[in-house]
Short mmCIF file of C-alpha atoms and ligand atoms in Angstrom, two decimals:
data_model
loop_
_atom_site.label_atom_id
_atom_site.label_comp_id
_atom_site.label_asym_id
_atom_site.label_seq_id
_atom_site.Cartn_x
_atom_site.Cartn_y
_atom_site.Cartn_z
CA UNK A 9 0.00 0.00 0.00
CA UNK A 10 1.57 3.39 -0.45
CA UNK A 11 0.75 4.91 2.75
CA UNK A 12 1.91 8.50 1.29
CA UNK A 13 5.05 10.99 2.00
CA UNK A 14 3.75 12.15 5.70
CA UNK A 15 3.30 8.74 7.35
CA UNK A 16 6.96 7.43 4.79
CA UNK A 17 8.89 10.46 6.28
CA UNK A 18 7.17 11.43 9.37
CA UNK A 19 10.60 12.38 10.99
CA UNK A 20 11.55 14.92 8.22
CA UNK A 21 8.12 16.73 8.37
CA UNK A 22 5.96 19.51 10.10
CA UNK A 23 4.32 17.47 12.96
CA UNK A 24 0.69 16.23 11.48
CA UNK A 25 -1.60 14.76 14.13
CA UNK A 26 -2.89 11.19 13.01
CA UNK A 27 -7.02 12.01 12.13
CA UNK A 28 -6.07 15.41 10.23
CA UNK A 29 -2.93 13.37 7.98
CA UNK A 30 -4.89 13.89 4.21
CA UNK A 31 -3.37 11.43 1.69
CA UNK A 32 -4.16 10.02 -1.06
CA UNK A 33 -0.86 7.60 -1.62
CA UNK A 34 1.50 9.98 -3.39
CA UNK A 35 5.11 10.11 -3.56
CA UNK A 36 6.96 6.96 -4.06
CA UNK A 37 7.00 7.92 -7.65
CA UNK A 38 9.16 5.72 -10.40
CA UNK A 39 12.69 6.80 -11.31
CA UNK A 40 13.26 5.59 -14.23
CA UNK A 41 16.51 5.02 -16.42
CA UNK A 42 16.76 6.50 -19.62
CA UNK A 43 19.27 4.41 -22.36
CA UNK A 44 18.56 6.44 -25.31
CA UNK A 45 18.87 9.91 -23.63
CA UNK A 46 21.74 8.64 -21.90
CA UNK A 47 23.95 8.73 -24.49
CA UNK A 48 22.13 12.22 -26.25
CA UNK A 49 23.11 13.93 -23.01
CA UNK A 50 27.15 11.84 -22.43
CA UNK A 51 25.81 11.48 -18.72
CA UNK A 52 23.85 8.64 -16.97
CA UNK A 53 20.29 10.02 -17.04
CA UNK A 54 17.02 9.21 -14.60
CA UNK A 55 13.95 10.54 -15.10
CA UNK A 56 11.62 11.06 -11.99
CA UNK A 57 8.15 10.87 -13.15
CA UNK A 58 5.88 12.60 -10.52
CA UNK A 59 3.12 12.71 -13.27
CA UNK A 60 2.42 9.49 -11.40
CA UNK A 61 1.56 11.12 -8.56
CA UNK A 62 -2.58 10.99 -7.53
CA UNK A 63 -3.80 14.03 -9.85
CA UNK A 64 -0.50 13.56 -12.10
CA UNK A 65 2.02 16.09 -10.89
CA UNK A 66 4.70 16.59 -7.70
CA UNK A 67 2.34 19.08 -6.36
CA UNK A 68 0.75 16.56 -4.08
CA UNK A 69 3.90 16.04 -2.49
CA UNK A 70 2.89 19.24 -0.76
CA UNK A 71 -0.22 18.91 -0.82
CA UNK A 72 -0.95 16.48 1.29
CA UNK A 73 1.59 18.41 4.34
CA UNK A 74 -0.61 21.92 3.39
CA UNK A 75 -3.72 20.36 3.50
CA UNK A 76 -2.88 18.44 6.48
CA UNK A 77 -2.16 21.13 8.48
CA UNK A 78 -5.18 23.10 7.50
CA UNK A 79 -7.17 20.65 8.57
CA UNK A 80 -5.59 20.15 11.95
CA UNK A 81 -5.56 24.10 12.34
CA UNK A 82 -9.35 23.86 11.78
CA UNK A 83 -9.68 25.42 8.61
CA UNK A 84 -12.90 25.26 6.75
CA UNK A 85 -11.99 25.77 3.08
CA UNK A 86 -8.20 26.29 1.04
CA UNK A 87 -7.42 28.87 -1.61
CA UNK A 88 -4.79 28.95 -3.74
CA UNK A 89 -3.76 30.65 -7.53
CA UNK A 90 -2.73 28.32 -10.29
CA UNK A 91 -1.53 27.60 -13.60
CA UNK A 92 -3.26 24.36 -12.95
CA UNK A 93 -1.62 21.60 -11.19
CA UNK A 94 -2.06 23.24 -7.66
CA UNK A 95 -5.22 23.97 -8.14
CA UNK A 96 -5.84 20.26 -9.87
CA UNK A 97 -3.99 19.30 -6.45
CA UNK A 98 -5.88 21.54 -4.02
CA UNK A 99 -9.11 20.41 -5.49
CA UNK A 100 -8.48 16.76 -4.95
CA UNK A 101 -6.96 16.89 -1.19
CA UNK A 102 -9.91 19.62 -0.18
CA UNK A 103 -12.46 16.71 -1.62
CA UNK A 104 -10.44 13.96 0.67
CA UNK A 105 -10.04 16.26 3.56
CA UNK A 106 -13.72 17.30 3.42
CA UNK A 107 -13.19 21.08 3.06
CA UNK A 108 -14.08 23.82 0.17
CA UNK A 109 -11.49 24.56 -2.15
CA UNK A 110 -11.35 28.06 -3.95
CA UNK A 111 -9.31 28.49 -7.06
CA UNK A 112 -8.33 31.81 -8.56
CA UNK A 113 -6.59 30.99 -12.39
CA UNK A 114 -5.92 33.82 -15.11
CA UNK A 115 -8.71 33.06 -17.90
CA UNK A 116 -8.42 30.77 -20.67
CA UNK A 117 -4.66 29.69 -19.86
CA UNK A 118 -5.29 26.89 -18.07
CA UNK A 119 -4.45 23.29 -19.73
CA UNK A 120 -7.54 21.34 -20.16
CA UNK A 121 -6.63 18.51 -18.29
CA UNK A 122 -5.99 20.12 -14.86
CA UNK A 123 -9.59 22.29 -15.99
CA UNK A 124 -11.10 19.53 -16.03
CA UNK A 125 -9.75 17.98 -12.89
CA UNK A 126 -10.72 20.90 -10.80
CA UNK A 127 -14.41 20.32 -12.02
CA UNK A 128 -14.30 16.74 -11.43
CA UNK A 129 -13.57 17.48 -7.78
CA UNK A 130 -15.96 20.43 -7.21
CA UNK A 131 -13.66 23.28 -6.32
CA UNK A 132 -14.84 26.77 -7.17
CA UNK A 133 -13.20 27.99 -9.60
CA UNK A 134 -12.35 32.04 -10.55
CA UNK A 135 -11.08 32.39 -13.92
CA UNK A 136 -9.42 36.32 -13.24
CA UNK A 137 -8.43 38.80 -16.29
CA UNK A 138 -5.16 38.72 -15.52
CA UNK A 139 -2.39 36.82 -15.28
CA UNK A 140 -0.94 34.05 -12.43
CA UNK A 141 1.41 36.66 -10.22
CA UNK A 142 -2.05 39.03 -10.02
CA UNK A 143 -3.90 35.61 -8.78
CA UNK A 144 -1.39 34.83 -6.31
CA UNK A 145 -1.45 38.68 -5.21
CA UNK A 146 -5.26 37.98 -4.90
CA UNK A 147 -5.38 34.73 -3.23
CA UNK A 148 -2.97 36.17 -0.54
CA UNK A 149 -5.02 38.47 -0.13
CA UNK A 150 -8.23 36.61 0.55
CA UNK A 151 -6.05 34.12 2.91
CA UNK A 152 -4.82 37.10 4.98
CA UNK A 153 -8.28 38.33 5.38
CA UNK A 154 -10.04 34.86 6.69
CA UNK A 155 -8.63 32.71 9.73
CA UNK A 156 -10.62 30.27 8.49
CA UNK A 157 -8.84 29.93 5.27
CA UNK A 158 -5.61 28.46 4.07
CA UNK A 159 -3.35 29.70 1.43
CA UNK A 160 -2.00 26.44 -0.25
CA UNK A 161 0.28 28.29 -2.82
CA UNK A 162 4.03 27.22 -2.23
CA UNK A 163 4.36 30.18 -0.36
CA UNK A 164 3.06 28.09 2.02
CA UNK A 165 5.97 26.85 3.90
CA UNK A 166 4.50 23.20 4.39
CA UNK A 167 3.90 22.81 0.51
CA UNK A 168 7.99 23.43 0.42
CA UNK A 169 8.05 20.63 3.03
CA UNK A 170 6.35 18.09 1.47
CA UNK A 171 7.92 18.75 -1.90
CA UNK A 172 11.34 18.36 -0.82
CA UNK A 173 10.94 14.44 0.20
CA UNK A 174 11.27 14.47 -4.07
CA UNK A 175 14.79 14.30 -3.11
CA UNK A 176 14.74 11.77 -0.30
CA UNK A 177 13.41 9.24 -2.68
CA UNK A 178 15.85 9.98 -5.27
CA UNK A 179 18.55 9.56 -3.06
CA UNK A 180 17.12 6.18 -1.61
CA UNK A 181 16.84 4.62 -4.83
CA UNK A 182 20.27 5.42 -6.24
CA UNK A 183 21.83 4.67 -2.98
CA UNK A 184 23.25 8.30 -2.60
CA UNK A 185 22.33 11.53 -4.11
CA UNK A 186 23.08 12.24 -7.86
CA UNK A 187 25.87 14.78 -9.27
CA UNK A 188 22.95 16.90 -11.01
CA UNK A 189 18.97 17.41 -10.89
CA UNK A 190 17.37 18.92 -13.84
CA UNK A 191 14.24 20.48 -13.08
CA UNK A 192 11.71 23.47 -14.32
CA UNK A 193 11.34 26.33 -12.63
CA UNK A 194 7.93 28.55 -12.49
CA UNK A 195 7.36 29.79 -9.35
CA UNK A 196 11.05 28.39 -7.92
CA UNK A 197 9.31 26.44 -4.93
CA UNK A 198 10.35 22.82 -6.25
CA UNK A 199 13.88 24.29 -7.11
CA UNK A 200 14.00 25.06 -3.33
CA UNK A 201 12.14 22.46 -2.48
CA UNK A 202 14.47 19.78 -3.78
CA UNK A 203 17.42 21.80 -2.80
CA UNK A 204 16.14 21.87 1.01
CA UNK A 205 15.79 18.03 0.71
CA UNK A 206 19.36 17.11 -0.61
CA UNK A 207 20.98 19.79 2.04
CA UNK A 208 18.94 18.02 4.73
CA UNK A 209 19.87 14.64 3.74
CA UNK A 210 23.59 15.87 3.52
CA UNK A 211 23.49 16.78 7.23
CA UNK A 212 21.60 13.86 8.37
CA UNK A 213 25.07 12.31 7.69
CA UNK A 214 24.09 10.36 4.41
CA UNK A 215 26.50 9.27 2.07
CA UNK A 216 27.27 11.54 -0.93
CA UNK A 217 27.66 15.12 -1.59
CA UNK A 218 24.37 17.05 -2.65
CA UNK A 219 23.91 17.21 -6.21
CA UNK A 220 24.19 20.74 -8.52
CA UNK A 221 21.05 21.81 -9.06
CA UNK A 222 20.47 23.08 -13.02
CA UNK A 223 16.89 24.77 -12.96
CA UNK A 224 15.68 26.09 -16.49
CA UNK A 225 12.97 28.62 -17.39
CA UNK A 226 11.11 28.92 -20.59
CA UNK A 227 12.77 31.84 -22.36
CA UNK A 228 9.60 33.96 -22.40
CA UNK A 229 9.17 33.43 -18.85
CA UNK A 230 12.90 33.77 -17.61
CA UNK A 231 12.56 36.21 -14.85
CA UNK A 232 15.80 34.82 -12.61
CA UNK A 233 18.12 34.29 -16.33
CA UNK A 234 16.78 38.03 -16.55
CA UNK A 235 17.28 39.46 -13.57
CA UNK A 236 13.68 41.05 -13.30
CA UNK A 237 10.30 40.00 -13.33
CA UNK A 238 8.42 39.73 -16.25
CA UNK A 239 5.28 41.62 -17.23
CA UNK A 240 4.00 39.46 -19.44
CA UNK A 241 5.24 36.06 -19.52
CA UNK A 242 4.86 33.74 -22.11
CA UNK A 243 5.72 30.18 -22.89
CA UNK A 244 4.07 26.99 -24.35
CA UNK A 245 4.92 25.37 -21.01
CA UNK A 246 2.21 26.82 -19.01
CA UNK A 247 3.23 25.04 -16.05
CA UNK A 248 5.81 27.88 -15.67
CA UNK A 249 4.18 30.64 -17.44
CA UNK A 250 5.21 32.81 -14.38
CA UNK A 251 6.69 36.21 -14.11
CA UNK A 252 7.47 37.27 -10.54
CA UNK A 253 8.72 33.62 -8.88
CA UNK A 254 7.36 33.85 -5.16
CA UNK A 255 10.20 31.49 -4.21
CA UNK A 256 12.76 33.10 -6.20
CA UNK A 257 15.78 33.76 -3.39
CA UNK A 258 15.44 29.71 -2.61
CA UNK A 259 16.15 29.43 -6.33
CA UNK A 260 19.10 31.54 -6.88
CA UNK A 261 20.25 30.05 -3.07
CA UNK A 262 19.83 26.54 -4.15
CA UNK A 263 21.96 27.52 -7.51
CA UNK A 264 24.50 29.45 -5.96
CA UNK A 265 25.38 26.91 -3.02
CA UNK A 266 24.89 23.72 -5.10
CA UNK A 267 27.36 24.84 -7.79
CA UNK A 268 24.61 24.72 -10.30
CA UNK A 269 22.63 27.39 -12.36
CA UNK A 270 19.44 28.56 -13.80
CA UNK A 271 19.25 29.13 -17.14
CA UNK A 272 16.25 29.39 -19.94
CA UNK A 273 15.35 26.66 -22.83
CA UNK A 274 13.15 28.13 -25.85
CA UNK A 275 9.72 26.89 -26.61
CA UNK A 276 11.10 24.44 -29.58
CA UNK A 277 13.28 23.23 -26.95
CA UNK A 278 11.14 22.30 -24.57
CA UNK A 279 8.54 20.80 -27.08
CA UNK A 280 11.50 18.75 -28.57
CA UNK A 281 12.58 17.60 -25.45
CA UNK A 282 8.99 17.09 -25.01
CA UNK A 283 9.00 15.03 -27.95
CA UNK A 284 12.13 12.75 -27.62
CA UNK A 285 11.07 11.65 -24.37
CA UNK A 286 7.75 10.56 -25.43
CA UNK A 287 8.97 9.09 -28.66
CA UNK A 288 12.78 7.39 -27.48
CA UNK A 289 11.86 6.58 -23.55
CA UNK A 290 8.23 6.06 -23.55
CA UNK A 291 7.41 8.45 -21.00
CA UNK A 292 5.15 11.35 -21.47
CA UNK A 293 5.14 14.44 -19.82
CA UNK A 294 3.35 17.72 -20.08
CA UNK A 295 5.66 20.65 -21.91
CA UNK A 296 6.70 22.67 -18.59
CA UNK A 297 8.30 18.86 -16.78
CA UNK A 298 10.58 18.92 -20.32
CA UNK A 299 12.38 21.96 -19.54
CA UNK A 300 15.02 20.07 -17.50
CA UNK A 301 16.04 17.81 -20.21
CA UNK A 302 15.67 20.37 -22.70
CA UNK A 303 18.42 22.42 -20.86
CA UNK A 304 20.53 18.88 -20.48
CA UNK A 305 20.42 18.98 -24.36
CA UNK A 306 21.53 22.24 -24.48
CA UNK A 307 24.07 22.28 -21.92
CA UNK A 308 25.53 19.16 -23.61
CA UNK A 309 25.34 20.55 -27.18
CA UNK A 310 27.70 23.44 -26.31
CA UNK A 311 29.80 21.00 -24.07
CA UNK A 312 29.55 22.05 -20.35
CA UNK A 313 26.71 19.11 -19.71
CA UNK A 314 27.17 17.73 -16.07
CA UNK A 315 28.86 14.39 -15.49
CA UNK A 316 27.96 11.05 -13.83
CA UNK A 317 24.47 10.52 -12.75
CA UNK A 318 21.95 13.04 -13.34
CA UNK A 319 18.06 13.08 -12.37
CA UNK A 320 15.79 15.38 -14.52
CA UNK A 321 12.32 15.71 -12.47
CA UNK A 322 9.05 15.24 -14.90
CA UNK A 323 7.22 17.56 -12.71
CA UNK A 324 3.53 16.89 -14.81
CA UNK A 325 1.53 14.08 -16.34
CA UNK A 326 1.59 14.84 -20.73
CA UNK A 327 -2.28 14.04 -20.14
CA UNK A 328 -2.63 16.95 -18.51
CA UNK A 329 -2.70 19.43 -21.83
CA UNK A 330 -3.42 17.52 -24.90
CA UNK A 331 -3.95 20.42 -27.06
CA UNK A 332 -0.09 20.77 -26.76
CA UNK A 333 0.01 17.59 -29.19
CA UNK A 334 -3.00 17.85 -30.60
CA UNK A 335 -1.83 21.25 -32.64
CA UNK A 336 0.85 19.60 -34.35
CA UNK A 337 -0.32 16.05 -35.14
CA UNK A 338 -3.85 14.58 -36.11
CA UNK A 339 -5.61 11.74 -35.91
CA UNK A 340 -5.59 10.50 -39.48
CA UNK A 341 -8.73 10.23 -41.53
CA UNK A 342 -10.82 6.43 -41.12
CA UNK A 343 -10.28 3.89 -43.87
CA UNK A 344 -12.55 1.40 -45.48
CA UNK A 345 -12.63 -1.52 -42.99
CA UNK A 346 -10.89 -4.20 -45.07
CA UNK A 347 -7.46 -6.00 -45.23
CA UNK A 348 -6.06 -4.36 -48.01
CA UNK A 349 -6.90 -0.71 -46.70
CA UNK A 350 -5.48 -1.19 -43.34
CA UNK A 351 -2.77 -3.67 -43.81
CA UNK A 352 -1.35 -0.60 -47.07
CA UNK A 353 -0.76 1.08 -43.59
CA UNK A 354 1.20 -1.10 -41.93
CA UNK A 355 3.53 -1.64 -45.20
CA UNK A 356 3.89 2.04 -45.35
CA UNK A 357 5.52 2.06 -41.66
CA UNK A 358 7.24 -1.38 -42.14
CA UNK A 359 8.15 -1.78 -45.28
C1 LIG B 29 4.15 23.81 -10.70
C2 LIG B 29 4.85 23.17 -11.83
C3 LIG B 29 6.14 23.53 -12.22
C4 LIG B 29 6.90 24.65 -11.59
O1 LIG B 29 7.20 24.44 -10.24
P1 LIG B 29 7.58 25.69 -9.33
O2 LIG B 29 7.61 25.14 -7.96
O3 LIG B 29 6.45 26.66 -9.53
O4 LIG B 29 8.85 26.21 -9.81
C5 LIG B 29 6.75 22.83 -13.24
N1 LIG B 29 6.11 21.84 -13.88
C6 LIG B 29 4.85 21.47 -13.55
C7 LIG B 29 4.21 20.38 -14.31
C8 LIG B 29 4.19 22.12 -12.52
O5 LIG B 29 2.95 21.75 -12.21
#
C-alpha cells in the first residue's frame, strides 16, 4: 500500500496529528533510467516521473503536508492561484479532507486537463483577467483576510516541506544523491524544495555530496536568467508561465550553493525535449516537466553538460494538456474496414 510521504517520512516533516494526515498515496514515484537519452546527453540520465503522482504532478507532495495542516488548524476551506496543477492538487486533497477549495486561475490559460480535474472534484473555480502573479497577489489576499482559510500556494511553507521528500526518494533509490537534478522552474518552490531536501539529507550524515542543481525557465518566462520579473510572460509550457517567482531567493540560493545554475530553454526546446522523451523513452510528460532535459540537451550541445548521474524531475503528467500535441499532429482520416486498406498502412511504416 503506499501509505503516502507524511506517514513514509514522518521524521523529516511539520508534525501532522494522526485524524487530520490527508493522503491520497503519493510520492513513491518511479525513477526511471533512460538508455537512449543517456547517451544524447554523455551522462547517466534518470527521469523522476511525478506525473504518477494521484492528480499527475509533484504538487501533491505538498499537498498532502498543506492540506494536512489546515485541517488540523481547523480550517474550513483552502485557496490557492494556479496555472493548474495546484489547483488540480488543491481540489483533490480539499475533496479527501472534506473542506471547500477556492481556485483563482488567469482566464483561458489553463491546460484542459488540470480544468477539467478541478471540475471533477468540485472546487470553485475564478477564472481572473489577468495573469498568475495578479492571482497569487489575490489569493494572498483573501487568505490574509479569513482565519478560516488556508493559502495552499508554495508560499506556504509546508507545501515546500512536502515537496522536498522528491529528493529523499531519489537519493534512496540510487543509494546516494546524484551529481545533477534537472528540473523546471515557475514559481522556484520545487527548485527550493528539492534543494532543502538534498541539504537536509547531507546533514543527516548520508553518504554523498548534494547534487548541482540546473533549474531552467522557458525563455519567455525567464525572470531569474533576466534578472527582473516579467510583465508578461509567455511560454508553451504553461506550467511555468510565471513572471514574478514567489520562491525566487530559494532558487538563486539553491543555484549558488549547489554549484549549479538557472538558465532558460526556448519553446522548440522544450517541445523537442517534449518530444524525444515521449517518442525514445516512452514516457510522457506535459511541456513545462521537459524543460530540464531540454536544458541537459543544451548544456551538452555546447559541451559544459554535467557528469555522472543526473536526475531530470518530470514535474507533470503529458495528459494533462493535450492540445499541446493535438496542434501539431492529427488523428488521421478512417479507412474502409478491409485488409487491403489497413494492412497498405502497416507496409507504409514497415516496409
Ligand atoms: C508547478 C509546476 C512547475 C513549476 O514548479 P515551481 O515550484 O512553480 O517552480 C513545473 N512543472 C509542472 C508540471 C508544474 O505543475
Amino acid at each position: 500500500m503506499r501509505q503516502g510521504v507524511i506517514r513514509r517520512f514522518r521524521g523529516w516533516l511539520p508534525e501532522v496529528p494522526d485524524h487530520a494526515v490527508t493522503t491520497i498515496g503519493e510520492g513513491d514515484t518511479p525513477l526511471i533510467e533512460a538508455p537512449t537519452l543517456s547517451e544524447r546527453i554523455g551522462a547517466k540520465l534518470f527521469l523522476k516521473f511525478e506525473g504518477m503522482n494521484p492528480t499527475a504532478s509533484f504538487k501533491d507532495r505538498g499537498m498532502t503536508v498543506a492540506m494536512s495542516r489546515a485541517v488540523a488548524s481547523g480550517s474550513r476551506a483552502c485557496v490557492c492561484a494556479s496555472t493548474g496543477n495546484t489547483a488540480a492538487s488543491a481540489a483533490a486533497y480539499a475533496a479527501r479532507a472534506g473542506i471547500k477549495c477556492f481556485v483563482v486561475v488567469p482566464a483561458g490559460k489553463i491546460a484542459l486537463g488540470k480544468a477539467v480535474q478541478v471540475l471533477a472534484h468540485g472546487a470553485e473555480i475564478v477564472q481572473i483577467e489577468g495573469n498568475f502573479d495578479a492571482a497569487l497577489r489575490i489569493s494572498q489576499q483573501i487568505a490574509g483576510d479569513r482565519g478560516d482559510v488556508t493559502l495552499v500556494n508554495s508560499v506556504n511553507p509546508d507545501r515546500i516541506q512536502g515537496q522536498k521528500t522528491g529528493a529523499f526518494e531519489v537519493c534512496e533509490v540510487l543509494g546516494s544523491p546524484p551529481d545533477a537534478l534537472a528540473l523546471p522552474v515557475g514559481n522556484a518552490g520545487n527548485i527550493t524544495s528539492y534543494w532543502k531536501g538534498f541539504s537536509e539529507w547531507r546533514d543527516a550524515g548520508y553518504s554523498g555530496l548534494a547534487p548541482r542543481m540546473l533549474g531552467f525557465q522557458a525563455e519567455g518566462a525567464s525572470p531569474l536568467v533576466a534578472g527582473h520579473d516579467f510583465e508578461n510572460p509567455e511560454t508553451v509550457a504553461s506550467a511555468i508561465r510565471i513572471g514574478a517567482p514567489a520562491s525566487k531567493e530559494g532558487a538563486l540560493a539553491a543555484a549558488r550553493e549547489s554549484g549549479g545554475a538557472i538558465e532558460s530553454v526556448t519553446d522548440d526546446e522544450i517541445l523537442a525535449a517534449q518530444g524525444l522523451l515521449a517518442r525514445e523513452e516512452g514516457v510522457f510528460c506535459e511541456p513545462a516537466s521537459a524543460a530540464g532535459l531540454a536544458g541537459l540537451l543544451k548544456l551538452a550541445g555546447e559541451g559544459r553538460g554535467p557528469e555522472g548521474t543526473v536526475v531530470s524531475v518530470l514535474t507533470g503528467h503529458g495528459l494533462k494538456d493535450p492540445d499541446v500535441i493535438l496542434d501539431r499532429v492529427e488523428l488521421p482520416e478512417p479507412v474502409a474496414a478491409t485488409f487491403e486498406a489497413v494492412a497498405g498502412r502497416m507496409e507504409r511504416l514497415v516496409p
